[in-house]
Short mmCIF file of C-alpha atoms in Angstrom, two decimals:
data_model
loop_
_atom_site.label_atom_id
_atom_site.label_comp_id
_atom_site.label_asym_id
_atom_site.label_seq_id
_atom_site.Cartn_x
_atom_site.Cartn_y
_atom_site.Cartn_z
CA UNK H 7 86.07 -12.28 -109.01
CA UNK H 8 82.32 -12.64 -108.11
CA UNK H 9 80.29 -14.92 -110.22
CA UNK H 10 77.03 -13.78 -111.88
CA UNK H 11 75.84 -16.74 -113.52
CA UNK H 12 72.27 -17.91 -112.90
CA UNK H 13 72.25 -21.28 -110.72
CA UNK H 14 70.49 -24.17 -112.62
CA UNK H 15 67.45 -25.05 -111.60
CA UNK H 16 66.60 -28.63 -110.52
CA UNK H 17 63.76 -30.69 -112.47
CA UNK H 18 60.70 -29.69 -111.61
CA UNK H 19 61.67 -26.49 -109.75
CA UNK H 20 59.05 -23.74 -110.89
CA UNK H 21 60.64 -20.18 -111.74
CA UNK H 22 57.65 -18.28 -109.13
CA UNK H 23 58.78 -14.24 -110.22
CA UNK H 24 58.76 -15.02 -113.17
CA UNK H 25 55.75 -16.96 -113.84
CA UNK H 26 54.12 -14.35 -111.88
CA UNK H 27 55.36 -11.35 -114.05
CA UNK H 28 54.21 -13.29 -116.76
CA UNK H 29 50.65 -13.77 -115.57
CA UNK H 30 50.64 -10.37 -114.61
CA UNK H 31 51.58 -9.28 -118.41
CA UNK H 32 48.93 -11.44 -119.44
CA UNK H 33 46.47 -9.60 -117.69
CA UNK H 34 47.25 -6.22 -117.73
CA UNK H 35 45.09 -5.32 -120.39
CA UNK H 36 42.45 -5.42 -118.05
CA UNK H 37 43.13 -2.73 -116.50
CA UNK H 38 43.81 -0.73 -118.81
CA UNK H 39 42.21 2.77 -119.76
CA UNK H 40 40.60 0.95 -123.21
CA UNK H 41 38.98 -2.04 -121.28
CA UNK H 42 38.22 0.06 -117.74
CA UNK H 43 36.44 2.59 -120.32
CA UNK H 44 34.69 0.06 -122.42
CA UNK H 45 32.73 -1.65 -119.27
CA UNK H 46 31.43 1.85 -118.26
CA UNK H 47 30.39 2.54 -121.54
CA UNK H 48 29.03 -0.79 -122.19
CA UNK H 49 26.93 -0.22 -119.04
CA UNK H 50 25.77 3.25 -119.60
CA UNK H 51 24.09 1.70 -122.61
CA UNK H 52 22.61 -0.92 -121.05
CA UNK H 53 21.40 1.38 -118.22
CA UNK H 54 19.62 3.61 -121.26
CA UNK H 55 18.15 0.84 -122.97
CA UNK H 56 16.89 -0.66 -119.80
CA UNK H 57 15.39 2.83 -118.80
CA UNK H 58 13.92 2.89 -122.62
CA UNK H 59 12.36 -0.52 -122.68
CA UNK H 60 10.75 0.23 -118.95
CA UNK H 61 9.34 3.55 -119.61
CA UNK H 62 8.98 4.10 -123.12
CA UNK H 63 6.03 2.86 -123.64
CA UNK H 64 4.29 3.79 -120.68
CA UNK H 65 3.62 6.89 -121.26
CA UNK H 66 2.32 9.34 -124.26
CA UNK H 67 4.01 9.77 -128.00
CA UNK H 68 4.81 12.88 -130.18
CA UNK H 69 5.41 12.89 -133.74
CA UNK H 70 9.09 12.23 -133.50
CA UNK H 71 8.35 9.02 -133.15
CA UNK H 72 7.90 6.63 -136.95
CA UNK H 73 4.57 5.63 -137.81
CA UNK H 74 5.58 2.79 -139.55
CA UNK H 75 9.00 1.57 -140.67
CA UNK H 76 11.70 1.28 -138.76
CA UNK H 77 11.40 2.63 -135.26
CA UNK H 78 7.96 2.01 -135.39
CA UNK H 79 7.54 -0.66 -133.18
CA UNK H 80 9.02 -1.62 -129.78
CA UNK H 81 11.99 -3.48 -129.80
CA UNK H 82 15.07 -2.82 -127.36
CA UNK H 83 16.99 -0.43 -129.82
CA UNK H 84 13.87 1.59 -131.74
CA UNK H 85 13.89 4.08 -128.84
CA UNK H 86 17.31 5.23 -130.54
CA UNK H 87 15.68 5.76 -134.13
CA UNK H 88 13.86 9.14 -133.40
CA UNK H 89 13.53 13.02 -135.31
CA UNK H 90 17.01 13.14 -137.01
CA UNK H 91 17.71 9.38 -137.15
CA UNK H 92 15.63 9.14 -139.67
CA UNK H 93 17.28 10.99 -142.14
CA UNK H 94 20.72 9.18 -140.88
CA UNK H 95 18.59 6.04 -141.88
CA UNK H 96 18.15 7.17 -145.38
CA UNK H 97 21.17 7.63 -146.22
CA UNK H 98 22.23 4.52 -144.92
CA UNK H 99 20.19 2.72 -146.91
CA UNK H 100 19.49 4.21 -150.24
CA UNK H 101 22.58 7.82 -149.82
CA UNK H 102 21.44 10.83 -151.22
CA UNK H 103 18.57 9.50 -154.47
CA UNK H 104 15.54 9.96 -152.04
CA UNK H 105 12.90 13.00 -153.05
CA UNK H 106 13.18 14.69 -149.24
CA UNK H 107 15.69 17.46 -150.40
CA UNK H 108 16.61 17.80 -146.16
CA UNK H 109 18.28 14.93 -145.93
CA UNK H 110 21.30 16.40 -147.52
CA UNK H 111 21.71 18.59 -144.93
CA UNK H 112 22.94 15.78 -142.59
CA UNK H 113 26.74 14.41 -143.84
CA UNK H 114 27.36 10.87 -144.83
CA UNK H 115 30.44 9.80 -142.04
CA UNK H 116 28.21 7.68 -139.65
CA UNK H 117 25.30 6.07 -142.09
CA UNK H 118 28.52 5.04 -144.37
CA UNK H 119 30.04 3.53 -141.03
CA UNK H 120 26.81 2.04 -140.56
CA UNK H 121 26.47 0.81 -143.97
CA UNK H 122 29.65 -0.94 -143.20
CA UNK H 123 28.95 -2.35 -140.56
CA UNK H 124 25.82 -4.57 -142.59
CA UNK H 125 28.17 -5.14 -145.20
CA UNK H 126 30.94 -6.70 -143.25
CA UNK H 127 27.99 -8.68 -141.27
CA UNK H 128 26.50 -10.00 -144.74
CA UNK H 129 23.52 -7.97 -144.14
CA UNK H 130 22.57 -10.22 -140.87
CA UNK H 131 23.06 -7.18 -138.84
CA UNK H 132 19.96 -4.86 -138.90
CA UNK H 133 20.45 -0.83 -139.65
CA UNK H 134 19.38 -0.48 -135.63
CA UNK H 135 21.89 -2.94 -134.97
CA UNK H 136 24.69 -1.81 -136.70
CA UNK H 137 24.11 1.91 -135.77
CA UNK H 138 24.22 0.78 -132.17
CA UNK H 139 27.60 -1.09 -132.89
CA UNK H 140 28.68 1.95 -134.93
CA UNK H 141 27.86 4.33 -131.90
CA UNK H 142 29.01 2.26 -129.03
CA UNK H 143 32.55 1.76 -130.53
CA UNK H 144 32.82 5.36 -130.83
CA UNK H 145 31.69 6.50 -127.79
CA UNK H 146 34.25 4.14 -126.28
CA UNK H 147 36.73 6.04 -128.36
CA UNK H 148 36.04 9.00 -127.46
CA UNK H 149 35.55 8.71 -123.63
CA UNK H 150 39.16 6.81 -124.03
CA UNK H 151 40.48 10.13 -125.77
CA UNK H 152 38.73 12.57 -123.32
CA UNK H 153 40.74 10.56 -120.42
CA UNK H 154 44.41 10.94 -122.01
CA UNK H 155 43.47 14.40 -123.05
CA UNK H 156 42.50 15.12 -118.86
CA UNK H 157 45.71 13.66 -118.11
CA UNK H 158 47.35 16.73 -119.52
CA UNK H 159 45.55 18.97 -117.77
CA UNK H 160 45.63 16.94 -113.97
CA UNK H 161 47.46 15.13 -112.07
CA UNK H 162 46.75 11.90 -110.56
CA UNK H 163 43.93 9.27 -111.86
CA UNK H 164 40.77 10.56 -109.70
CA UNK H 165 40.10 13.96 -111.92
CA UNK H 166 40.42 12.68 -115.57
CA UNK H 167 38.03 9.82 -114.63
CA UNK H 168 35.42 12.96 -113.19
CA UNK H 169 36.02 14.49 -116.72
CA UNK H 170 34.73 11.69 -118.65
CA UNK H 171 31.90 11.25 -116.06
CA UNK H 172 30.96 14.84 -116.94
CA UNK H 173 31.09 14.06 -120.61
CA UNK H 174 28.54 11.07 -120.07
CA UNK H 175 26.39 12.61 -117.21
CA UNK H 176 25.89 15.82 -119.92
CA UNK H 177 22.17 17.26 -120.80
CA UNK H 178 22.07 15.60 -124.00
CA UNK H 179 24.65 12.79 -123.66
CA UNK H 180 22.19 10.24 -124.65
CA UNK H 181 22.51 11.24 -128.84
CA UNK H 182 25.53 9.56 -128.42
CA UNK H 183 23.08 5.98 -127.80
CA UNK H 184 21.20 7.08 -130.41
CA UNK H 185 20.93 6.84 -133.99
CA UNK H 186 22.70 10.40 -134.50
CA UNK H 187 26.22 11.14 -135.35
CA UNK H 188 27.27 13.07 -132.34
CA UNK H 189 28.98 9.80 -130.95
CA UNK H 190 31.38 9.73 -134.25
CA UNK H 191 32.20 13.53 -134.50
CA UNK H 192 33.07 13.50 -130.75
CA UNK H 193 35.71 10.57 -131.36
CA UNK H 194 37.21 11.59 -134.14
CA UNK H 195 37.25 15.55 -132.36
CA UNK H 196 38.77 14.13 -129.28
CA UNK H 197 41.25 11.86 -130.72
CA UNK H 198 42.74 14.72 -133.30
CA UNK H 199 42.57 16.88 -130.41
CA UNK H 200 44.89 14.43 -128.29
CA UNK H 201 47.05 13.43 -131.26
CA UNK H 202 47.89 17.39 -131.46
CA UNK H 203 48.55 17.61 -127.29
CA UNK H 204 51.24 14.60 -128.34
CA UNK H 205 52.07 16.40 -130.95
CA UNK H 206 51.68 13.91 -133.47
CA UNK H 207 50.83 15.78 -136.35
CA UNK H 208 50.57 12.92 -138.82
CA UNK H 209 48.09 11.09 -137.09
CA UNK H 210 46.23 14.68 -136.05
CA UNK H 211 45.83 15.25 -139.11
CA UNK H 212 44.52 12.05 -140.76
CA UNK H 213 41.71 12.21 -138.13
CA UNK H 214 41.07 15.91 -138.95
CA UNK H 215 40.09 14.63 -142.57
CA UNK H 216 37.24 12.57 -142.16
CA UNK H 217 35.92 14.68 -139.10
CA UNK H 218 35.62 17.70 -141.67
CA UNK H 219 33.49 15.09 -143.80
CA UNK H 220 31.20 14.15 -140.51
CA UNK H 221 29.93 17.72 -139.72
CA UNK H 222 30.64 21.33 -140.84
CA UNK H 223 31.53 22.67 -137.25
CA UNK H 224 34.76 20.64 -137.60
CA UNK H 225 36.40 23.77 -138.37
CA UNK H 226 36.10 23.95 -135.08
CA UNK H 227 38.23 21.40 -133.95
CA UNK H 228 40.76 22.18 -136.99
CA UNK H 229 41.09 25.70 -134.84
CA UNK H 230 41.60 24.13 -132.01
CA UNK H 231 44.15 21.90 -133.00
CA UNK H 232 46.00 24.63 -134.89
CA UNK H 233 46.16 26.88 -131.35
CA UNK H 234 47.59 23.85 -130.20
CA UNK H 235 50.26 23.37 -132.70
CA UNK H 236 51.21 26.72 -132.64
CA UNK H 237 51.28 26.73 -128.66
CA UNK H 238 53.65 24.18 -129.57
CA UNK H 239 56.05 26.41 -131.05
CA UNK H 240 55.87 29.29 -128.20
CA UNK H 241 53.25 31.09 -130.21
CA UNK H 242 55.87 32.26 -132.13
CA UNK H 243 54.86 33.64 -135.72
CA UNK H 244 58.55 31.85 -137.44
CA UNK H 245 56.87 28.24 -136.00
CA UNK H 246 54.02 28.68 -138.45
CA UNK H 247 56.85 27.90 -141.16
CA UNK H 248 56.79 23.97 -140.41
CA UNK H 249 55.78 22.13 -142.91
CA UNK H 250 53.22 20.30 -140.60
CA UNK H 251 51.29 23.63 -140.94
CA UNK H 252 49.71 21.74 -143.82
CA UNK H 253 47.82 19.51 -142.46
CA UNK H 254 45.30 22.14 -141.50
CA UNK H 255 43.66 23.03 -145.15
CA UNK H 256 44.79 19.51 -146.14
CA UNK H 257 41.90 18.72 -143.05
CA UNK H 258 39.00 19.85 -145.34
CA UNK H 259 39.73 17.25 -147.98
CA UNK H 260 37.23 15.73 -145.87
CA UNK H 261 34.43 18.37 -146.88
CA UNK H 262 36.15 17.98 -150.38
CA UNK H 263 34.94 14.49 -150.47
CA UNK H 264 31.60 15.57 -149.32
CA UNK H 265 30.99 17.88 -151.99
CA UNK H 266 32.24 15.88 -154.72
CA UNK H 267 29.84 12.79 -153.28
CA UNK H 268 27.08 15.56 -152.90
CA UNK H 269 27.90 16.62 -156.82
CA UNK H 270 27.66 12.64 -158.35
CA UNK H 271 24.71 11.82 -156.21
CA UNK H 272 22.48 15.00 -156.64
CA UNK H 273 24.45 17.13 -159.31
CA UNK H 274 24.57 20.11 -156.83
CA UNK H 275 28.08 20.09 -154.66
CA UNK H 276 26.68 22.35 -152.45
CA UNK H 277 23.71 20.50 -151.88
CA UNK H 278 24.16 20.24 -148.35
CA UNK H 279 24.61 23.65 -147.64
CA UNK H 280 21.32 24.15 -150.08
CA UNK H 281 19.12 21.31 -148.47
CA UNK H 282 17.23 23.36 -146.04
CA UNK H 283 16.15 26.10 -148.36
CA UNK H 284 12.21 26.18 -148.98
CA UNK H 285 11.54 23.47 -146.15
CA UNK H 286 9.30 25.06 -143.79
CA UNK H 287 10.16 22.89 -141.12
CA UNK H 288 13.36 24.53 -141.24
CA UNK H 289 12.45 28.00 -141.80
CA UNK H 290 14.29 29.18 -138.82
CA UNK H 291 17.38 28.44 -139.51
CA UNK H 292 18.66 31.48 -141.72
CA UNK H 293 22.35 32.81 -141.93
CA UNK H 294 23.11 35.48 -139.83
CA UNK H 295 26.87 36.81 -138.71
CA UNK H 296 25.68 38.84 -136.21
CA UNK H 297 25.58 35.93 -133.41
CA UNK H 298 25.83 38.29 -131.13
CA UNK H 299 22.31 40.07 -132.36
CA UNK H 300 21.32 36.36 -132.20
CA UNK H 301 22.30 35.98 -128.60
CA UNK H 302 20.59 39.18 -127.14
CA UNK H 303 17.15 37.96 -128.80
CA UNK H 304 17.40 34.76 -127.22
CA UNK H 305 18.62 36.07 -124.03
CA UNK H 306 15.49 37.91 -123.86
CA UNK H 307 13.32 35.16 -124.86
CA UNK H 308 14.65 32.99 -121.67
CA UNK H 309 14.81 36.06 -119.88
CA UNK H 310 11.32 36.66 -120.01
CA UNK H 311 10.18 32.84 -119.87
CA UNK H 312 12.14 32.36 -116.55
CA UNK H 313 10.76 35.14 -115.05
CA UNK H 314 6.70 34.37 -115.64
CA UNK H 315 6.03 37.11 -118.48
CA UNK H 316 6.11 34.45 -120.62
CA UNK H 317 4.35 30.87 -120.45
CA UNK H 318 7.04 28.06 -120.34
CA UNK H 319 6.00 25.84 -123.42
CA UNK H 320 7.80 23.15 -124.14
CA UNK H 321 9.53 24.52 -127.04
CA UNK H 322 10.79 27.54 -125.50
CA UNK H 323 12.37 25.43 -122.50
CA UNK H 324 13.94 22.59 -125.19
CA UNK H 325 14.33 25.33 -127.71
CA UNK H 326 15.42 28.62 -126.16
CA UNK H 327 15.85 27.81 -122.45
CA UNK H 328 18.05 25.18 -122.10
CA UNK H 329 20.19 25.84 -125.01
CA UNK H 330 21.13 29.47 -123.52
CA UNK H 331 22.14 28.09 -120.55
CA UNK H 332 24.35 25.69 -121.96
CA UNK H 333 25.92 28.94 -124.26
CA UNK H 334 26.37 31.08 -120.75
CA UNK H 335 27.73 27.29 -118.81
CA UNK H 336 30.10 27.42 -122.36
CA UNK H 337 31.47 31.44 -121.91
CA UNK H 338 31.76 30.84 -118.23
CA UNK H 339 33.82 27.61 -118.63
CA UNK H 340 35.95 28.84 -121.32
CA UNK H 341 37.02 32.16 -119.11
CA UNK H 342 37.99 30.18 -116.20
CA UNK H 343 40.01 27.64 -117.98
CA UNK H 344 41.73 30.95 -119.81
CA UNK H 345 42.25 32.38 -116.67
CA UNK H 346 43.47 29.05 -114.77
CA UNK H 347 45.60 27.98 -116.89
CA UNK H 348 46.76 30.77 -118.84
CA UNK H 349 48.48 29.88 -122.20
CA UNK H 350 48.14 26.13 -122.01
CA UNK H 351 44.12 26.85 -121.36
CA UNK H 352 44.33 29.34 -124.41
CA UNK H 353 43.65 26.52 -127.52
CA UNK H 354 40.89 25.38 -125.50
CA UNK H 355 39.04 28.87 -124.50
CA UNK H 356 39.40 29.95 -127.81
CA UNK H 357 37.65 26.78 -128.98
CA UNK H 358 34.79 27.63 -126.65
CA UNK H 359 34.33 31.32 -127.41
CA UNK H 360 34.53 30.23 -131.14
CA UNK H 361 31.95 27.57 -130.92
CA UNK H 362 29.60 30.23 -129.33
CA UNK H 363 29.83 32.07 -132.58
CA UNK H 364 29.29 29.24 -134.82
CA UNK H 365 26.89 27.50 -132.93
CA UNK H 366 24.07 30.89 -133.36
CA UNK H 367 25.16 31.97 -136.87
CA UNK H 368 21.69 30.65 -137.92
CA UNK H 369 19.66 33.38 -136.02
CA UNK H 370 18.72 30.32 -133.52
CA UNK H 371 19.85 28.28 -130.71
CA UNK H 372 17.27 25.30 -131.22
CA UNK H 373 19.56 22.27 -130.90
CA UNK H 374 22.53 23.38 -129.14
CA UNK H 375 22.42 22.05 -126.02
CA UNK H 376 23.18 19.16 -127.96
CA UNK H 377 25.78 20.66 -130.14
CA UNK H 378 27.42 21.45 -127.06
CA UNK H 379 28.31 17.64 -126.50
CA UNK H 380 31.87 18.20 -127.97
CA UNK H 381 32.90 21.32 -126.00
CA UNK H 382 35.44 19.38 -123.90
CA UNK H 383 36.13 22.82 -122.62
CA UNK H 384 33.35 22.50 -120.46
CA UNK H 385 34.01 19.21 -118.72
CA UNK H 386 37.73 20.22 -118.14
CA UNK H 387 36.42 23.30 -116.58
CA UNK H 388 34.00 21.90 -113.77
CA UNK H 389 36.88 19.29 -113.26
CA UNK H 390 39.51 21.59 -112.82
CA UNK H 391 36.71 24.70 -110.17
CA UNK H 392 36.84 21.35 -108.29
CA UNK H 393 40.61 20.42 -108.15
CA UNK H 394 41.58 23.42 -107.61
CA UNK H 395 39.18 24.36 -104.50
CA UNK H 396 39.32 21.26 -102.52
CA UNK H 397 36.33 22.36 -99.73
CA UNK H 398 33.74 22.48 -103.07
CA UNK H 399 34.78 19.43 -104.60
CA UNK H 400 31.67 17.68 -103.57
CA UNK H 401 29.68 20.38 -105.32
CA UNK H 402 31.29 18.88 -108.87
CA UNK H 403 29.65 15.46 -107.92
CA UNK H 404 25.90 17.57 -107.35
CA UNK H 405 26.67 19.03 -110.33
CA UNK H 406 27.10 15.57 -112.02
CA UNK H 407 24.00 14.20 -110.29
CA UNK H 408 21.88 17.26 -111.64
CA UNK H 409 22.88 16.69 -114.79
CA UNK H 410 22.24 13.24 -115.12
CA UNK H 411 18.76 13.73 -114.24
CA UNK H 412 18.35 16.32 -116.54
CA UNK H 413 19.78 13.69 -119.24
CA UNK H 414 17.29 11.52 -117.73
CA UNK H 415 14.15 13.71 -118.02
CA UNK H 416 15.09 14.89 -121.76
CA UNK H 417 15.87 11.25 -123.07
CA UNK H 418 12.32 10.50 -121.89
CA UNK H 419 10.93 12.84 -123.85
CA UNK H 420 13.23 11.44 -126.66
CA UNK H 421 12.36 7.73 -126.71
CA UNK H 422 8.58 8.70 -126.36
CA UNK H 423 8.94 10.63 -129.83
CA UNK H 424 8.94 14.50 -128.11
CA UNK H 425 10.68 17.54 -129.24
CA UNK H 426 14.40 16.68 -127.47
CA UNK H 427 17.03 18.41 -129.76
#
């Protein structure tokens, strides 16, 4: 009979595999997907503060940026506090009991997160500070998320990576470094969005709930999560009978909490959804259904800029432009992925068709290049033109490359208190 015992070891004799596996255990965590995607992330924001503290100053200011207060001065994080943050700022600080009726139209998710964030550091953290924590930790997140989620659409390590280079390299990526809320609402989107391609519908839908308190185009990621749980089940109409079908209205408990907050602080629940009414500012944002009316006006609008009838001002490029040609970059993205991958594409072309719709309900398309930042549709798309065509692969990279310098050029006008978004 053959022995398997282990031979003793002599004193002093050192167990090498072993202390090696051990070391190796020890270390693994480094290169892992959390801490690999934290140094990029980490670096991209030292890269935009570095390009803020070098050029900010240099150059002329709009009225975006504060005249006094907070933001006012230079510092290496009051580039971040521009246009919107402001609002984000007073919330932060004193909710919803200020005069300025348009701050309720921005929800309380990331100035409560920020709030936090002082509270937990005693108040030694400043509201710059901790928004900076606030949004760094969730771009992190969500650039983590947006790599698992490529993983179920490729193969190999080289084309998730390219997806979340997309998602950073975007038009407007920089409002995730900034004092906005974008960098939230894309990590809790993306993480519900990969907790329903694991099919953990617990977990999908405890993220779904505060994501419908961050920002009312949630609904669009509750849709997209739904196609993906019934996908799930074969699209078959008998699947809708699981129970987990519930987590999908139980998602807007989030906006419940909203309106009930909106109700104690300003007596109106609906506040937020009142806000903008009677603030010239404002005044062109009015409800419309008929995007696609919408869509045709603005298509002429760029039509005729980018052809010379009409001068090129700086609002109709940030405004009208730019913001179509993210929509018709959207549409095209969201056919080919329907078309490429067929019903496992589906959830996600849906999504992007959907968020065409939503995005122009307001008879305008000023701000939604940067809306666009959580169309992952979009980044899976380019990815995918490139993996599956092998001779234009470099022409993803270019396409990278173009739009970082088109990041580059708006976040210039950002920092320097200009019209951006």
């Amino acid at each position: 009979m053959t022995s398997t015992a282990v031979p003793p070891q002599t004193t002093g004799e050192v167990a090498p595999e072993r202390s090696e596996a051990a070391r190796h255990d020890r270390w693994a965590w480094v290169n892992g997907d959390f801490a690999r995607v934290f140094a990029i992330v980490l670096a991209w924001n030292v890269v935009l503060i570095a390009v803020a503290w070098l050029f900010g100053s240099s150059g002329p200011t709009s009225e975006g940026l504060p005249k006094t207060g907070i933001g006012s001065t230079l510092s290496l994080l009051s580039h971040t506090y521009r246009w919107d943050a402001g609002d984000y700022g007073e919330i932060a600080r004193h909710a919803y009991t200020g005069d300025y009726v348009p701050t309720r139209a921005f929800y309380p998710v990331f100035p409560i997160l920020v709030w936090l964030v002082q509270t937990v550091s005693f108040g030694t953290l400043g509201l710059l500070v901790a928004g900076f924590v606030v949004n760094l930790a969730a771009t992190w997140l969500a650039a983590v998320a947006l790599l698992k989620i490529a993983r179920h659409f490729f193969d190999g390590e080289r084309a998730p990576w390219l997806v979340v280079a997309a998602f950073l390299t975007a038009p407007a990526a920089f409002f995730l470094h900034s004092f906005y809320s974008e960098a939230v609402f894309c990590a809790l989107g993306f993480w519900a969005y990969l907790f329903a391609l694991r099919r953990q519908w617990l977990w999908m839908g405890l993220t779904l709930i505060p994501l419908t308190a961050s920002r009312v185009t949630a609904v669009l990621f509750v849709g997209l999560c739904f196609l993906e749980f019934w996908r799930s089940e074969g699209w078959k109409p008998r699947g809708l009978l699981s129970w987990h079908l519930l987590w999908f209205p139980a998602a807007f408990l989030g906006l419940g909490g909203v309106m009930l907050y909106m109700k104690l602080q300003t007596g109106d629940a609906l506040a937020s959804f009142h806000a903008l009414d009677g603030a010239k500012s404002w005044a062109y944002h009015k409800f419309a259904p008929n995007f696609l009316a919408t869509l045709w006006d603005e298509a002429k609008i760029t039509g005729h800029a980018l052809l010379g009838d009409t001068p090129m001002s700086e609002w109709t490029l940030m405004s009208h432009v730019l913001p179509m040609i993210g929509l018709g970059l959207l549409f095209a993205s969201s056919v080919y992925v329907l078309v490429a991958l067929r019903s496992k594409g589906v959830p996600l072309a849906l999504f992007g068709f959907a968020s065409i719709a939503l995005l122009t309900v307001n008879s305008n398309v000023v701000s939604v290049h940067r809306y666009l930042l959580p169309c992952l549709v979009m980044y899976v798309a380019l990815v995918l033109f490139g993996e599956r065509r092998p001779r234009l692969r470099g022409a993803v990279h270019v396409v990278l490359y173009a739009n970082a310098l088109i990041c580059a050029a708006i976040y210039l006008r950002f920092i320097t208190g200009f019209w951006a978004g």
